[in-house]
PDB file of C-alpha atoms in Angstrom:
ATOM      1  CA  ASP A 774      39.134 -51.260 -28.084  1.00 54.00           C
ATOM      2  CA  ALA A 775      36.922 -49.021 -30.163  1.00 58.00           C
ATOM      3  CA  LYS A 776      36.835 -49.992 -33.825  1.00 85.00           C
ATOM      4  CA  THR A 777      36.257 -46.490 -35.106  1.00 93.00           C
ATOM      5  CA  THR A 778      38.403 -43.432 -35.777  1.00 94.00           C
ATOM      6  CA  GLN A 779      37.068 -39.912 -35.402  1.00 97.00           C
ATOM      7  CA  PRO A 780      38.706 -36.479 -35.417  1.00 97.00           C
ATOM      8  CA  PRO A 781      39.147 -35.284 -31.834  1.00 97.00           C
ATOM      9  CA  SER A 782      37.431 -31.959 -32.372  1.00 97.00           C
ATOM     10  CA  MET A 783      35.489 -29.874 -34.886  1.00 97.00           C
ATOM     11  CA  ASP A 784      33.949 -26.431 -34.993  1.00 97.00           C
ATOM     12  CA  CYS A 785      30.752 -25.464 -36.729  1.00 96.00           C
ATOM     13  CA  ALA A 786      28.958 -22.153 -37.161  1.00 97.00           C
ATOM     14  CA  GLU A 787      25.469 -21.935 -35.755  1.00 97.00           C
ATOM     15  CA  GLY A 788      22.841 -22.567 -38.414  1.00 97.00           C
ATOM     16  CA  ARG A 789      25.238 -24.383 -40.720  1.00 97.00           C
ATOM     17  CA  ALA A 790      25.384 -28.103 -41.336  1.00 97.00           C
ATOM     18  CA  ALA A 791      27.783 -30.090 -39.157  1.00 98.00           C
ATOM     19  CA  ASN A 792      29.362 -33.052 -40.922  1.00 98.00           C
ATOM     20  CA  LEU A 793      31.077 -35.467 -38.561  1.00 98.00           C
ATOM     21  CA  PRO A 794      33.198 -38.185 -40.201  1.00 98.00           C
ATOM     22  CA  CYS A 795      33.950 -41.650 -38.876  1.00 97.00           C
ATOM     23  CA  ASN A 796      36.217 -44.371 -40.203  1.00 96.00           C
ATOM     24  CA  HIS A 797      35.381 -47.987 -39.481  1.00 94.00           C
ATOM     25  CA  SER A 798      37.500 -49.844 -42.007  1.00 93.00           C
ATOM     26  CA  THR A 799      37.341 -53.187 -40.170  1.00 90.00           C
ATOM     27  CA  ILE A 800      33.555 -53.273 -39.862  1.00 91.00           C
ATOM     28  CA  SER A 801      32.072 -56.707 -40.451  1.00 87.00           C
ATOM     29  CA  GLY A 802      28.966 -57.493 -42.450  1.00 86.00           C
ATOM     30  CA  ASN A 803      26.636 -57.829 -39.475  1.00 86.00           C
ATOM     31  CA  GLU A 804      27.793 -54.761 -37.580  1.00 89.00           C
ATOM     32  CA  TYR A 805      25.690 -51.639 -37.398  1.00 91.00           C
ATOM     33  CA  VAL A 806      26.981 -48.078 -37.188  1.00 94.00           C
ATOM     34  CA  TYR A 807      25.570 -46.192 -34.212  1.00 93.00           C
ATOM     35  CA  TRP A 808      25.917 -42.552 -33.299  1.00 96.00           C
ATOM     36  CA  TYR A 809      25.458 -41.190 -29.792  1.00 95.00           C
ATOM     37  CA  ARG A 810      26.298 -37.844 -28.294  1.00 96.00           C
ATOM     38  CA  GLN A 811      27.103 -36.761 -24.766  1.00 96.00           C
ATOM     39  CA  ILE A 812      26.471 -33.280 -23.531  1.00 95.00           C
ATOM     40  CA  HIS A 813      28.648 -32.330 -20.591  1.00 89.00           C
ATOM     41  CA  SER A 814      27.817 -34.221 -17.374  1.00 87.00           C
ATOM     42  CA  GLN A 815      24.896 -36.104 -18.904  1.00 93.00           C
ATOM     43  CA  GLY A 816      24.401 -39.658 -20.090  1.00 94.00           C
ATOM     44  CA  PRO A 817      24.837 -40.402 -23.800  1.00 95.00           C
ATOM     45  CA  GLN A 818      21.893 -39.713 -26.082  1.00 94.00           C
ATOM     46  CA  TYR A 819      21.023 -41.929 -29.039  1.00 91.00           C
ATOM     47  CA  ILE A 820      21.064 -40.124 -32.379  1.00 94.00           C
ATOM     48  CA  ILE A 821      20.786 -42.612 -35.228  1.00 94.00           C
ATOM     49  CA  HIS A 822      22.028 -45.944 -36.502  1.00 92.00           C
ATOM     50  CA  GLY A 823      22.249 -47.826 -39.773  1.00 93.00           C
ATOM     51  CA  LEU A 824      23.536 -50.973 -41.442  1.00 92.00           C
ATOM     52  CA  LYS A 825      24.209 -50.036 -45.066  1.00 91.00           C
ATOM     53  CA  ASN A 826      21.515 -47.694 -46.282  1.00 89.00           C
ATOM     54  CA  ASN A 827      21.509 -43.999 -45.529  1.00 94.00           C
ATOM     55  CA  GLU A 828      19.198 -43.085 -42.684  1.00 96.00           C
ATOM     56  CA  THR A 829      17.452 -39.898 -41.620  1.00 97.00           C
ATOM     57  CA  ASN A 830      15.446 -38.985 -38.557  1.00 95.00           C
ATOM     58  CA  GLU A 831      14.359 -35.800 -36.840  1.00 94.00           C
ATOM     59  CA  MET A 832      17.800 -35.263 -35.367  1.00 94.00           C
ATOM     60  CA  ALA A 833      20.261 -36.127 -38.103  1.00 97.00           C
ATOM     61  CA  SER A 834      21.176 -37.975 -41.275  1.00 98.00           C
ATOM     62  CA  LEU A 835      23.618 -40.849 -41.519  1.00 98.00           C
ATOM     63  CA  ILE A 836      25.501 -41.404 -44.750  1.00 98.00           C
ATOM     64  CA  ILE A 837      27.322 -44.744 -45.018  1.00 97.00           C
ATOM     65  CA  THR A 838      29.729 -45.331 -47.911  1.00 96.00           C
ATOM     66  CA  GLU A 839      29.041 -48.208 -50.251  1.00 95.00           C
ATOM     67  CA  ASP A 840      31.983 -50.233 -48.907  1.00 95.00           C
ATOM     68  CA  ARG A 841      30.784 -49.417 -45.359  1.00 95.00           C
ATOM     69  CA  LYS A 842      34.269 -48.436 -44.285  1.00 95.00           C
ATOM     70  CA  SER A 843      33.267 -44.937 -43.310  1.00 96.00           C
ATOM     71  CA  SER A 844      30.237 -42.847 -42.494  1.00 97.00           C
ATOM     72  CA  THR A 845      29.232 -39.248 -41.905  1.00 98.00           C
ATOM     73  CA  LEU A 846      26.752 -37.897 -39.409  1.00 98.00           C
ATOM     74  CA  ILE A 847      25.054 -34.756 -40.621  1.00 98.00           C
ATOM     75  CA  LEU A 848      23.331 -32.270 -38.335  1.00 97.00           C
ATOM     76  CA  PRO A 849      21.555 -30.131 -40.951  1.00 97.00           C
ATOM     77  CA  HIS A 850      21.224 -26.896 -38.969  1.00 95.00           C
ATOM     78  CA  ALA A 851      23.510 -26.943 -35.951  1.00 97.00           C
ATOM     79  CA  THR A 852      22.487 -24.988 -32.861  1.00 97.00           C
ATOM     80  CA  LEU A 853      24.443 -24.090 -29.750  1.00 97.00           C
ATOM     81  CA  ARG A 854      22.676 -26.939 -27.954  1.00 96.00           C
ATOM     82  CA  ASP A 855      24.333 -29.399 -30.326  1.00 97.00           C
ATOM     83  CA  THR A 856      27.699 -28.719 -28.694  1.00 97.00           C
ATOM     84  CA  ALA A 857      28.678 -32.142 -27.351  1.00 97.00           C
ATOM     85  CA  VAL A 858      31.004 -35.101 -27.797  1.00 97.00           C
ATOM     86  CA  TYR A 859      29.786 -37.297 -30.643  1.00 98.00           C
ATOM     87  CA  TYR A 860      30.569 -40.999 -30.602  1.00 96.00           C
ATOM     88  CA  CYS A 861      30.547 -43.269 -33.635  1.00 96.00           C
ATOM     89  CA  ILE A 862      30.277 -46.928 -32.592  1.00 94.00           C
ATOM     90  CA  VAL A 863      30.030 -50.172 -34.519  1.00 91.00           C
ATOM     91  CA  ARG A 864      28.173 -53.006 -32.919  1.00 87.00           C
ATOM     92  CA  GLN A 865      26.514 -56.305 -33.663  1.00 78.00           C
ATOM     93  CA  ASN A 866      22.928 -56.596 -32.542  1.00 71.00           C
ATOM     94  CA  TYR A 867      23.450 -59.357 -30.039  1.00 63.00           C
ATOM     95  CA  GLY A 868      22.365 -59.617 -26.464  1.00 57.00           C
ATOM     96  CA  GLY A 869      24.558 -59.842 -23.427  1.00 56.00           C
ATOM     97  CA  SER A 870      28.047 -58.474 -23.258  1.00 55.00           C
ATOM     98  CA  GLN A 871      28.589 -58.931 -26.994  1.00 58.00           C
ATOM     99  CA  GLY A 872      25.986 -56.310 -27.615  1.00 66.00           C
ATOM    100  CA  ASN A 873      27.403 -53.557 -25.486  1.00 76.00           C
ATOM    101  CA  LEU A 874      28.520 -50.281 -26.975  1.00 84.00           C
ATOM    102  CA  ILE A 875      32.264 -49.675 -26.853  1.00 85.00           C
ATOM    103  CA  PHE A 876      33.001 -45.975 -26.674  1.00 89.00           C
ATOM    104  CA  GLY A 877      36.076 -44.408 -28.212  1.00 89.00           C
ATOM    105  CA  LYS A 878      37.148 -40.834 -27.623  1.00 91.00           C
ATOM    106  CA  GLY A 879      34.601 -39.316 -29.984  1.00 95.00           C
ATOM    107  CA  THR A 880      34.586 -35.907 -31.652  1.00 97.00           C
ATOM    108  CA  LYS A 881      34.052 -32.826 -29.561  1.00 97.00           C
ATOM    109  CA  LEU A 882      31.812 -30.600 -31.669  1.00 98.00           C
ATOM    110  CA  SER A 883      31.741 -26.941 -30.742  1.00 98.00           C
ATOM    111  CA  VAL A 884      28.952 -24.924 -32.333  1.00 97.00           C
ATOM    112  CA  LYS A 885      29.835 -21.246 -32.340  1.00 96.00           C
ATOM    113  CA  PRO A 886      27.500 -18.259 -32.723  1.00 95.00           C
TER     114      PRO A 886
ATOM    115  CA  GLY B 811       9.443 -43.110 -24.762  1.00 67.00           C
ATOM    116  CA  ALA B 812      12.666 -44.754 -23.510  1.00 84.00           C
ATOM    117  CA  VAL B 813      12.975 -42.848 -20.269  1.00 93.00           C
ATOM    118  CA  VAL B 814      15.726 -43.932 -17.885  1.00 96.00           C
ATOM    119  CA  SER B 815      16.136 -42.552 -14.403  1.00 96.00           C
ATOM    120  CA  GLN B 816      19.061 -42.796 -12.023  1.00 97.00           C
ATOM    121  CA  HIS B 817      19.045 -41.964  -8.370  1.00 97.00           C
ATOM    122  CA  PRO B 818      20.789 -40.184  -6.845  1.00 97.00           C
ATOM    123  CA  SER B 819      22.070 -37.815  -9.508  1.00 96.00           C
ATOM    124  CA  TRP B 820      25.004 -36.928  -7.312  1.00 96.00           C
ATOM    125  CA  VAL B 821      26.320 -38.166  -3.992  1.00 97.00           C
ATOM    126  CA  ILE B 822      29.189 -37.351  -1.665  1.00 97.00           C
ATOM    127  CA  CYS B 823      30.245 -40.029   0.775  1.00 96.00           C
ATOM    128  CA  LYS B 824      33.070 -40.664   3.186  1.00 96.00           C
ATOM    129  CA  SER B 825      35.813 -43.159   2.486  1.00 97.00           C
ATOM    130  CA  GLY B 826      34.893 -46.626   3.697  1.00 96.00           C
ATOM    131  CA  THR B 827      31.139 -46.240   3.363  1.00 97.00           C
ATOM    132  CA  SER B 828      28.879 -47.850   0.769  1.00 97.00           C
ATOM    133  CA  VAL B 829      26.709 -46.139  -1.813  1.00 97.00           C
ATOM    134  CA  LYS B 830      23.790 -47.595  -3.749  1.00 97.00           C
ATOM    135  CA  ILE B 831      22.810 -46.240  -7.160  1.00 98.00           C
ATOM    136  CA  GLU B 832      19.409 -47.100  -8.616  1.00 97.00           C
ATOM    137  CA  CYS B 833      18.604 -47.274 -12.311  1.00 97.00           C
ATOM    138  CA  ARG B 834      15.043 -47.569 -13.583  1.00 96.00           C
ATOM    139  CA  SER B 835      13.666 -47.935 -17.090  1.00 94.00           C
ATOM    140  CA  LEU B 836      10.371 -46.138 -16.751  1.00 93.00           C
ATOM    141  CA  ASP B 837       8.509 -47.056 -19.930  1.00 92.00           C
ATOM    142  CA  PHE B 838      10.239 -50.146 -21.273  1.00 93.00           C
ATOM    143  CA  GLN B 839      11.694 -53.419 -20.092  1.00 93.00           C
ATOM    144  CA  ALA B 840      15.427 -53.967 -19.961  1.00 91.00           C
ATOM    145  CA  THR B 841      16.478 -57.542 -20.539  1.00 90.00           C
ATOM    146  CA  THR B 842      20.117 -56.526 -20.257  1.00 91.00           C
ATOM    147  CA  MET B 843      21.694 -53.816 -18.130  1.00 93.00           C
ATOM    148  CA  PHE B 844      25.105 -52.339 -18.726  1.00 94.00           C
ATOM    149  CA  TRP B 845      26.914 -50.245 -16.133  1.00 96.00           C
ATOM    150  CA  TYR B 846      29.580 -47.808 -17.279  1.00 96.00           C
ATOM    151  CA  ARG B 847      31.821 -45.366 -15.473  1.00 96.00           C
ATOM    152  CA  GLN B 848      33.497 -42.287 -16.798  1.00 96.00           C
ATOM    153  CA  PHE B 849      36.471 -40.510 -15.267  1.00 95.00           C
ATOM    154  CA  PRO B 850      37.018 -36.812 -16.000  1.00 91.00           C
ATOM    155  CA  LYS B 851      37.932 -36.090 -19.619  1.00 88.00           C
ATOM    156  CA  GLN B 852      37.782 -39.769 -20.504  1.00 92.00           C
ATOM    157  CA  SER B 853      35.322 -41.871 -22.417  1.00 91.00           C
ATOM    158  CA  LEU B 854      32.797 -44.308 -20.979  1.00 93.00           C
ATOM    159  CA  MET B 855      34.224 -47.627 -19.831  1.00 94.00           C
ATOM    160  CA  LEU B 856      32.038 -50.693 -19.418  1.00 93.00           C
ATOM    161  CA  MET B 857      32.130 -52.114 -15.905  1.00 95.00           C
ATOM    162  CA  ALA B 858      29.676 -54.993 -16.024  1.00 94.00           C
ATOM    163  CA  THR B 859      26.759 -56.580 -17.839  1.00 92.00           C
ATOM    164  CA  SER B 860      23.762 -58.208 -16.217  1.00 91.00           C
ATOM    165  CA  ASN B 861      20.649 -59.991 -17.402  1.00 87.00           C
ATOM    166  CA  GLU B 862      17.477 -59.932 -15.365  1.00 82.00           C
ATOM    167  CA  GLY B 863      17.623 -62.527 -12.618  1.00 80.00           C
ATOM    168  CA  SER B 864      21.209 -63.551 -13.361  1.00 83.00           C
ATOM    169  CA  LYS B 865      24.587 -62.725 -11.883  1.00 87.00           C
ATOM    170  CA  ALA B 866      26.479 -59.907 -13.489  1.00 91.00           C
ATOM    171  CA  THR B 867      29.501 -60.413 -15.714  1.00 92.00           C
ATOM    172  CA  TYR B 868      32.329 -58.030 -14.875  1.00 94.00           C
ATOM    173  CA  GLU B 869      34.939 -56.577 -17.197  1.00 93.00           C
ATOM    174  CA  GLN B 870      38.583 -57.263 -16.546  1.00 92.00           C
ATOM    175  CA  GLY B 871      39.928 -55.121 -13.737  1.00 93.00           C
ATOM    176  CA  VAL B 872      36.534 -54.448 -12.148  1.00 94.00           C
ATOM    177  CA  GLU B 873      36.189 -56.040  -8.703  1.00 94.00           C
ATOM    178  CA  LYS B 874      32.911 -57.895  -8.411  1.00 92.00           C
ATOM    179  CA  ASP B 875      32.987 -57.814  -4.617  1.00 94.00           C
ATOM    180  CA  LYS B 876      33.407 -54.077  -4.620  1.00 96.00           C
ATOM    181  CA  PHE B 877      30.806 -53.180  -7.234  1.00 97.00           C
ATOM    182  CA  LEU B 878      27.698 -55.191  -6.435  1.00 95.00           C
ATOM    183  CA  ILE B 879      25.113 -55.302  -9.189  1.00 94.00           C
ATOM    184  CA  ASN B 880      21.549 -56.456  -8.743  1.00 91.00           C
ATOM    185  CA  HIS B 881      19.164 -56.767 -11.688  1.00 89.00           C
ATOM    186  CA  ALA B 882      16.129 -58.054  -9.871  1.00 82.00           C
ATOM    187  CA  SER B 883      13.503 -56.972 -12.366  1.00 90.00           C
ATOM    188  CA  LEU B 884      13.140 -55.839 -15.970  1.00 92.00           C
ATOM    189  CA  THR B 885      12.800 -52.237 -14.849  1.00 93.00           C
ATOM    190  CA  LEU B 886      15.215 -51.905 -11.946  1.00 94.00           C
ATOM    191  CA  SER B 887      18.929 -52.450 -11.467  1.00 94.00           C
ATOM    192  CA  THR B 888      21.189 -51.274  -8.667  1.00 95.00           C
ATOM    193  CA  LEU B 889      24.912 -50.737  -8.380  1.00 97.00           C
ATOM    194  CA  THR B 890      26.390 -50.669  -4.876  1.00 97.00           C
ATOM    195  CA  VAL B 891      29.885 -49.325  -4.404  1.00 97.00           C
ATOM    196  CA  THR B 892      31.120 -50.977  -1.222  1.00 97.00           C
ATOM    197  CA  SER B 893      33.857 -49.560   0.993  1.00 96.00           C
ATOM    198  CA  ALA B 894      34.253 -46.616  -1.323  1.00 96.00           C
ATOM    199  CA  HIS B 895      37.639 -44.942  -1.721  1.00 96.00           C
ATOM    200  CA  PRO B 896      38.560 -41.617  -3.338  1.00 96.00           C
ATOM    201  CA  GLU B 897      39.716 -43.416  -6.488  1.00 96.00           C
ATOM    202  CA  ASP B 898      36.124 -44.661  -6.942  1.00 96.00           C
ATOM    203  CA  SER B 899      35.010 -41.067  -7.487  1.00 97.00           C
ATOM    204  CA  SER B 900      33.563 -41.076 -10.982  1.00 97.00           C
ATOM    205  CA  PHE B 901      30.457 -40.625 -13.115  1.00 97.00           C
ATOM    206  CA  TYR B 902      28.439 -43.853 -13.122  1.00 98.00           C
ATOM    207  CA  ILE B 903      25.979 -44.422 -15.957  1.00 97.00           C
ATOM    208  CA  CYS B 904      23.507 -47.249 -16.372  1.00 97.00           C
ATOM    209  CA  SER B 905      22.441 -48.398 -19.800  1.00 95.00           C
ATOM    210  CA  PRO B 906      19.401 -50.620 -20.158  1.00 94.00           C
ATOM    211  CA  GLN B 907      18.975 -52.599 -23.343  1.00 91.00           C
ATOM    212  CA  THR B 908      15.719 -54.019 -24.681  1.00 89.00           C
ATOM    213  CA  SER B 909      15.171 -57.451 -26.162  1.00 85.00           C
ATOM    214  CA  ARG B 910      15.491 -55.756 -29.587  1.00 83.00           C
ATOM    215  CA  TYR B 911      18.996 -54.518 -28.691  1.00 83.00           C
ATOM    216  CA  GLU B 912      17.898 -50.900 -28.373  1.00 85.00           C
ATOM    217  CA  GLN B 913      20.284 -49.410 -25.829  1.00 88.00           C
ATOM    218  CA  TYR B 914      19.510 -46.321 -23.797  1.00 92.00           C
ATOM    219  CA  PHE B 915      21.393 -44.442 -21.115  1.00 95.00           C
ATOM    220  CA  GLY B 916      20.574 -43.007 -17.737  1.00 96.00           C
ATOM    221  CA  PRO B 917      21.455 -39.422 -16.836  1.00 96.00           C
ATOM    222  CA  GLY B 918      24.357 -40.595 -14.688  1.00 97.00           C
ATOM    223  CA  THR B 919      25.338 -40.398 -11.026  1.00 98.00           C
ATOM    224  CA  ARG B 920      28.274 -38.290  -9.934  1.00 97.00           C
ATOM    225  CA  LEU B 921      30.007 -39.991  -6.985  1.00 97.00           C
ATOM    226  CA  THR B 922      32.550 -38.118  -4.911  1.00 97.00           C
ATOM    227  CA  VAL B 923      34.338 -40.002  -2.147  1.00 97.00           C
ATOM    228  CA  THR B 924      36.078 -37.826   0.424  1.00 96.00           C
TER     229      THR B 924
END
Protein backbone atom coordinates (compact mmCIF):
# COMPACT_ATOMS: atom_id res chain seq x y z
CA ASP A 1 0.00 0.00 0.00
CA ALA A 2 1.04 3.56 -0.67
CA LYS A 3 2.50 5.29 2.38
CA THR A 4 1.35 8.75 1.41
CA THR A 5 -1.89 10.71 1.62
CA GLN A 6 -2.83 13.33 -0.95
CA PRO A 7 -6.02 15.28 -1.65
CA PRO A 8 -7.87 13.66 -4.55
CA SER A 9 -8.18 16.84 -6.57
CA MET A 10 -7.17 20.50 -6.71
CA ASP A 11 -7.79 23.44 -9.00
CA CYS A 12 -5.35 26.17 -9.85
CA ALA A 13 -5.61 29.30 -11.97
CA GLU A 14 -3.26 29.54 -14.90
CA GLY A 15 -0.18 31.58 -14.06
CA ARG A 16 -0.57 31.12 -10.32
CA ALA A 17 1.49 28.86 -8.11
CA ALA A 18 0.14 25.35 -7.53
CA ASN A 19 0.90 23.96 -4.09
CA LEU A 20 0.29 20.24 -3.80
CA PRO A 21 0.46 18.78 -0.28
CA CYS A 22 1.44 15.27 0.73
CA ASN A 23 1.42 13.56 4.11
CA HIS A 24 3.90 10.79 4.79
CA SER A 25 3.80 10.52 8.57
CA THR A 26 5.33 7.02 8.68
CA ILE A 27 8.35 7.85 6.52
CA SER A 28 11.56 6.25 7.74
CA GLY A 29 14.95 7.89 7.92
CA ASN A 30 16.31 6.40 4.71
CA GLU A 31 13.26 6.99 2.55
CA TYR A 32 13.20 9.67 -0.09
CA VAL A 33 10.16 11.66 -1.19
CA TYR A 34 9.57 11.46 -4.94
CA TRP A 35 7.08 13.33 -7.07
CA TYR A 36 5.88 12.13 -10.46
CA ARG A 37 3.03 13.27 -12.63
CA GLN A 38 0.96 11.51 -15.25
CA ILE A 39 -0.73 13.33 -18.06
CA HIS A 40 -3.69 11.46 -19.48
CA SER A 41 -2.74 8.28 -21.38
CA GLN A 42 1.00 8.79 -20.94
CA GLY A 43 3.62 7.21 -18.72
CA PRO A 44 4.54 8.97 -15.48
CA GLN A 45 7.07 11.79 -15.67
CA TYR A 46 9.67 12.41 -12.98
CA ILE A 47 9.44 15.83 -11.37
CA ILE A 48 11.69 16.02 -8.32
CA HIS A 49 12.81 14.15 -5.24
CA GLY A 50 14.43 14.89 -1.90
CA LEU A 51 15.51 13.39 1.40
CA LYS A 52 15.31 16.21 3.95
CA ASN A 53 16.48 19.42 2.36
CA ASN A 54 14.28 21.53 0.13
CA GLU A 55 14.97 20.99 -3.54
CA THR A 56 14.38 23.04 -6.67
CA ASN A 57 14.78 22.27 -10.34
CA GLU A 58 13.51 23.71 -13.60
CA MET A 59 10.10 22.14 -13.12
CA ALA A 60 9.24 22.60 -9.47
CA SER A 61 10.26 23.10 -5.86
CA LEU A 62 9.92 20.53 -3.10
CA ILE A 63 9.47 21.70 0.47
CA ILE A 64 9.90 19.00 3.13
CA THR A 65 8.97 19.77 6.74
CA GLU A 66 11.64 19.47 9.38
CA ASP A 67 10.07 16.32 10.86
CA ARG A 68 9.75 14.94 7.30
CA LYS A 69 6.16 13.92 7.89
CA SER A 70 4.83 16.04 5.07
CA SER A 71 5.93 17.85 1.96
CA THR A 72 4.63 20.29 -0.63
CA LEU A 73 5.30 20.33 -4.34
CA ILE A 74 5.23 23.81 -5.77
CA LEU A 75 4.72 24.57 -9.45
CA PRO A 76 5.59 28.29 -9.46
CA HIS A 77 3.62 29.37 -12.54
CA ALA A 78 1.10 26.71 -13.51
CA THR A 79 0.13 26.37 -17.16
CA LEU A 80 -2.67 24.42 -18.80
CA ARG A 81 -0.11 21.76 -19.72
CA ASP A 82 0.46 21.09 -16.03
CA THR A 83 -3.00 19.54 -15.76
CA ALA A 84 -2.23 15.98 -14.67
CA VAL A 85 -2.37 13.52 -11.79
CA TYR A 86 0.47 14.18 -9.37
CA TYR A 87 1.86 11.32 -7.31
CA CYS A 88 3.83 11.70 -4.09
CA ILE A 89 5.81 8.53 -3.32
CA VAL A 90 8.23 7.58 -0.58
CA ARG A 91 10.90 5.08 -1.42
CA GLN A 92 14.21 3.72 -0.24
CA ASN A 93 16.99 3.82 -2.79
CA TYR A 94 17.49 0.11 -3.07
CA GLY A 95 17.67 -2.09 -6.10
CA GLY A 96 15.32 -4.85 -7.05
CA SER A 97 11.72 -5.01 -5.98
CA GLN A 98 12.41 -3.06 -2.79
CA GLY A 99 13.22 -0.06 -4.89
CA ASN A 100 10.07 0.08 -6.94
CA LEU A 101 7.73 3.03 -6.77
CA ILE A 102 4.37 2.30 -5.19
CA PHE A 103 1.71 4.57 -6.61
CA GLY A 104 -1.26 5.78 -4.62
CA LYS A 105 -4.22 7.60 -6.11
CA GLY A 106 -2.44 10.94 -6.42
CA THR A 107 -3.91 14.42 -6.77
CA LYS A 108 -5.65 15.38 -9.96
CA LEU A 109 -4.58 18.96 -10.62
CA SER A 110 -6.74 20.95 -12.99
CA VAL A 111 -5.23 24.21 -14.21
CA LYS A 112 -7.95 26.55 -15.41
CA PRO A 113 -7.61 29.57 -17.71
CA GLY B 1 18.62 12.14 -21.56
CA ALA B 2 16.64 9.24 -20.04
CA VAL B 3 14.59 8.38 -23.09
CA VAL B 4 12.41 5.28 -22.89
CA SER B 5 10.51 3.86 -25.82
CA GLN B 6 7.73 1.30 -25.90
CA HIS B 7 6.43 -0.49 -28.93
CA PRO B 8 3.70 -0.73 -29.93
CA SER B 9 2.00 2.30 -28.42
CA TRP B 10 -1.36 0.65 -28.88
CA VAL B 11 -2.52 -2.76 -30.04
CA ILE B 12 -5.81 -4.53 -30.59
CA CYS B 13 -5.77 -8.30 -30.59
CA LYS B 14 -8.26 -11.13 -30.57
CA SER B 15 -8.93 -13.22 -27.51
CA GLY B 16 -6.58 -16.18 -27.28
CA THR B 17 -3.70 -14.61 -29.17
CA SER B 18 -0.39 -13.40 -27.74
CA VAL B 19 1.02 -9.90 -27.78
CA LYS B 20 4.62 -8.82 -27.24
CA ILE B 21 5.46 -5.36 -25.90
CA GLU B 22 9.01 -4.04 -26.23
CA CYS B 23 10.62 -1.53 -23.90
CA ARG B 24 13.94 0.12 -24.70
CA SER B 25 16.07 2.54 -22.71
CA LEU B 26 17.65 4.53 -25.49
CA ASP B 27 20.40 6.49 -23.74
CA PHE B 28 21.01 4.69 -20.47
CA GLN B 29 21.36 1.21 -19.08
CA ALA B 30 18.63 -0.34 -16.98
CA THR B 31 19.87 -2.78 -14.39
CA THR B 32 16.33 -3.30 -13.16
CA MET B 33 13.08 -3.23 -15.11
CA PHE B 34 9.67 -2.79 -13.57
CA TRP B 35 6.46 -3.53 -15.46
CA TYR B 36 3.26 -1.84 -14.35
CA ARG B 37 -0.31 -1.95 -15.60
CA GLN B 38 -3.03 0.60 -15.17
CA PHE B 39 -6.75 -0.01 -15.54
CA PRO B 40 -9.04 2.91 -16.41
CA LYS B 41 -9.32 5.50 -13.64
CA GLN B 42 -6.98 3.54 -11.41
CA SER B 43 -3.40 4.01 -10.35
CA LEU B 44 -0.38 2.09 -11.60
CA MET B 45 0.02 -1.40 -10.17
CA LEU B 46 3.36 -3.19 -10.21
CA MET B 47 3.24 -6.50 -12.06
CA ALA B 48 6.81 -7.74 -11.94
CA THR B 49 10.45 -6.83 -11.43
CA SER B 50 13.37 -8.16 -13.42
CA ASN B 51 17.12 -7.75 -13.37
CA GLU B 52 19.16 -8.11 -16.52
CA GLY B 53 19.82 -11.77 -17.25
CA SER B 54 17.67 -13.04 -14.38
CA LYS B 55 14.16 -14.39 -14.07
CA ALA B 56 11.48 -11.91 -13.20
CA THR B 57 9.85 -11.70 -9.79
CA TYR B 58 6.07 -11.38 -10.01
CA GLU B 59 3.73 -9.61 -7.63
CA GLN B 60 1.02 -11.56 -5.90
CA GLY B 61 -1.89 -12.27 -8.20
CA VAL B 62 0.10 -11.85 -11.42
CA GLU B 63 0.43 -15.11 -13.36
CA LYS B 64 4.01 -15.66 -14.44
CA ASP B 65 3.02 -18.09 -17.18
CA LYS B 66 0.64 -15.58 -18.66
CA PHE B 67 2.85 -12.50 -18.53
CA LEU B 68 6.26 -13.54 -19.81
CA ILE B 69 9.05 -11.08 -19.12
CA ASN B 70 12.44 -11.15 -20.77
CA HIS B 71 15.21 -8.77 -19.74
CA ALA B 72 17.93 -9.98 -22.05
CA SER B 73 20.03 -6.84 -22.10
CA LEU B 74 20.55 -3.59 -20.20
CA THR B 75 18.59 -1.69 -22.83
CA LEU B 76 15.79 -4.04 -23.82
CA SER B 77 12.99 -5.81 -21.98
CA THR B 78 9.87 -7.46 -23.37
CA LEU B 79 6.52 -8.34 -21.88
CA THR B 80 4.47 -11.00 -23.67
CA VAL B 81 0.82 -11.37 -22.81
CA THR B 82 -0.02 -14.95 -23.71
CA SER B 83 -3.51 -16.19 -24.53
CA ALA B 84 -4.90 -12.73 -23.99
CA HIS B 85 -8.44 -12.27 -22.70
CA PRO B 86 -10.62 -9.15 -22.57
CA GLU B 87 -9.82 -8.70 -18.87
CA ASP B 88 -6.15 -8.24 -19.85
CA SER B 89 -7.09 -5.04 -21.67
CA SER B 90 -5.11 -2.35 -19.89
CA PHE B 91 -2.36 0.25 -20.17
CA TYR B 92 1.03 -1.44 -19.75
CA ILE B 93 3.99 0.72 -18.72
CA CYS B 94 7.62 -0.29 -18.42
CA SER B 95 9.91 1.44 -15.98
CA PRO B 96 13.65 0.99 -16.29
CA GLN B 97 15.82 1.79 -13.31
CA THR B 98 19.53 2.61 -13.39
CA SER B 99 22.19 1.31 -11.05
CA ARG B 100 21.81 4.64 -9.18
CA TYR B 101 18.11 3.92 -8.56
CA GLU B 102 16.94 6.57 -11.01
CA GLN B 103 13.61 5.27 -12.28
CA TYR B 104 12.06 6.35 -15.56
CA PHE B 105 8.89 5.38 -17.37
CA GLY B 106 7.97 4.43 -20.89
CA PRO B 107 5.09 6.11 -22.71
CA GLY B 108 2.90 3.05 -22.22
CA THR B 109 1.14 0.53 -24.45
CA ARG B 110 -2.63 0.45 -24.67
CA LEU B 111 -3.78 -3.16 -25.12
CA THR B 112 -7.33 -3.93 -26.15
CA VAL B 113 -8.39 -7.57 -26.36
CA THR B 114 -11.58 -8.21 -28.30
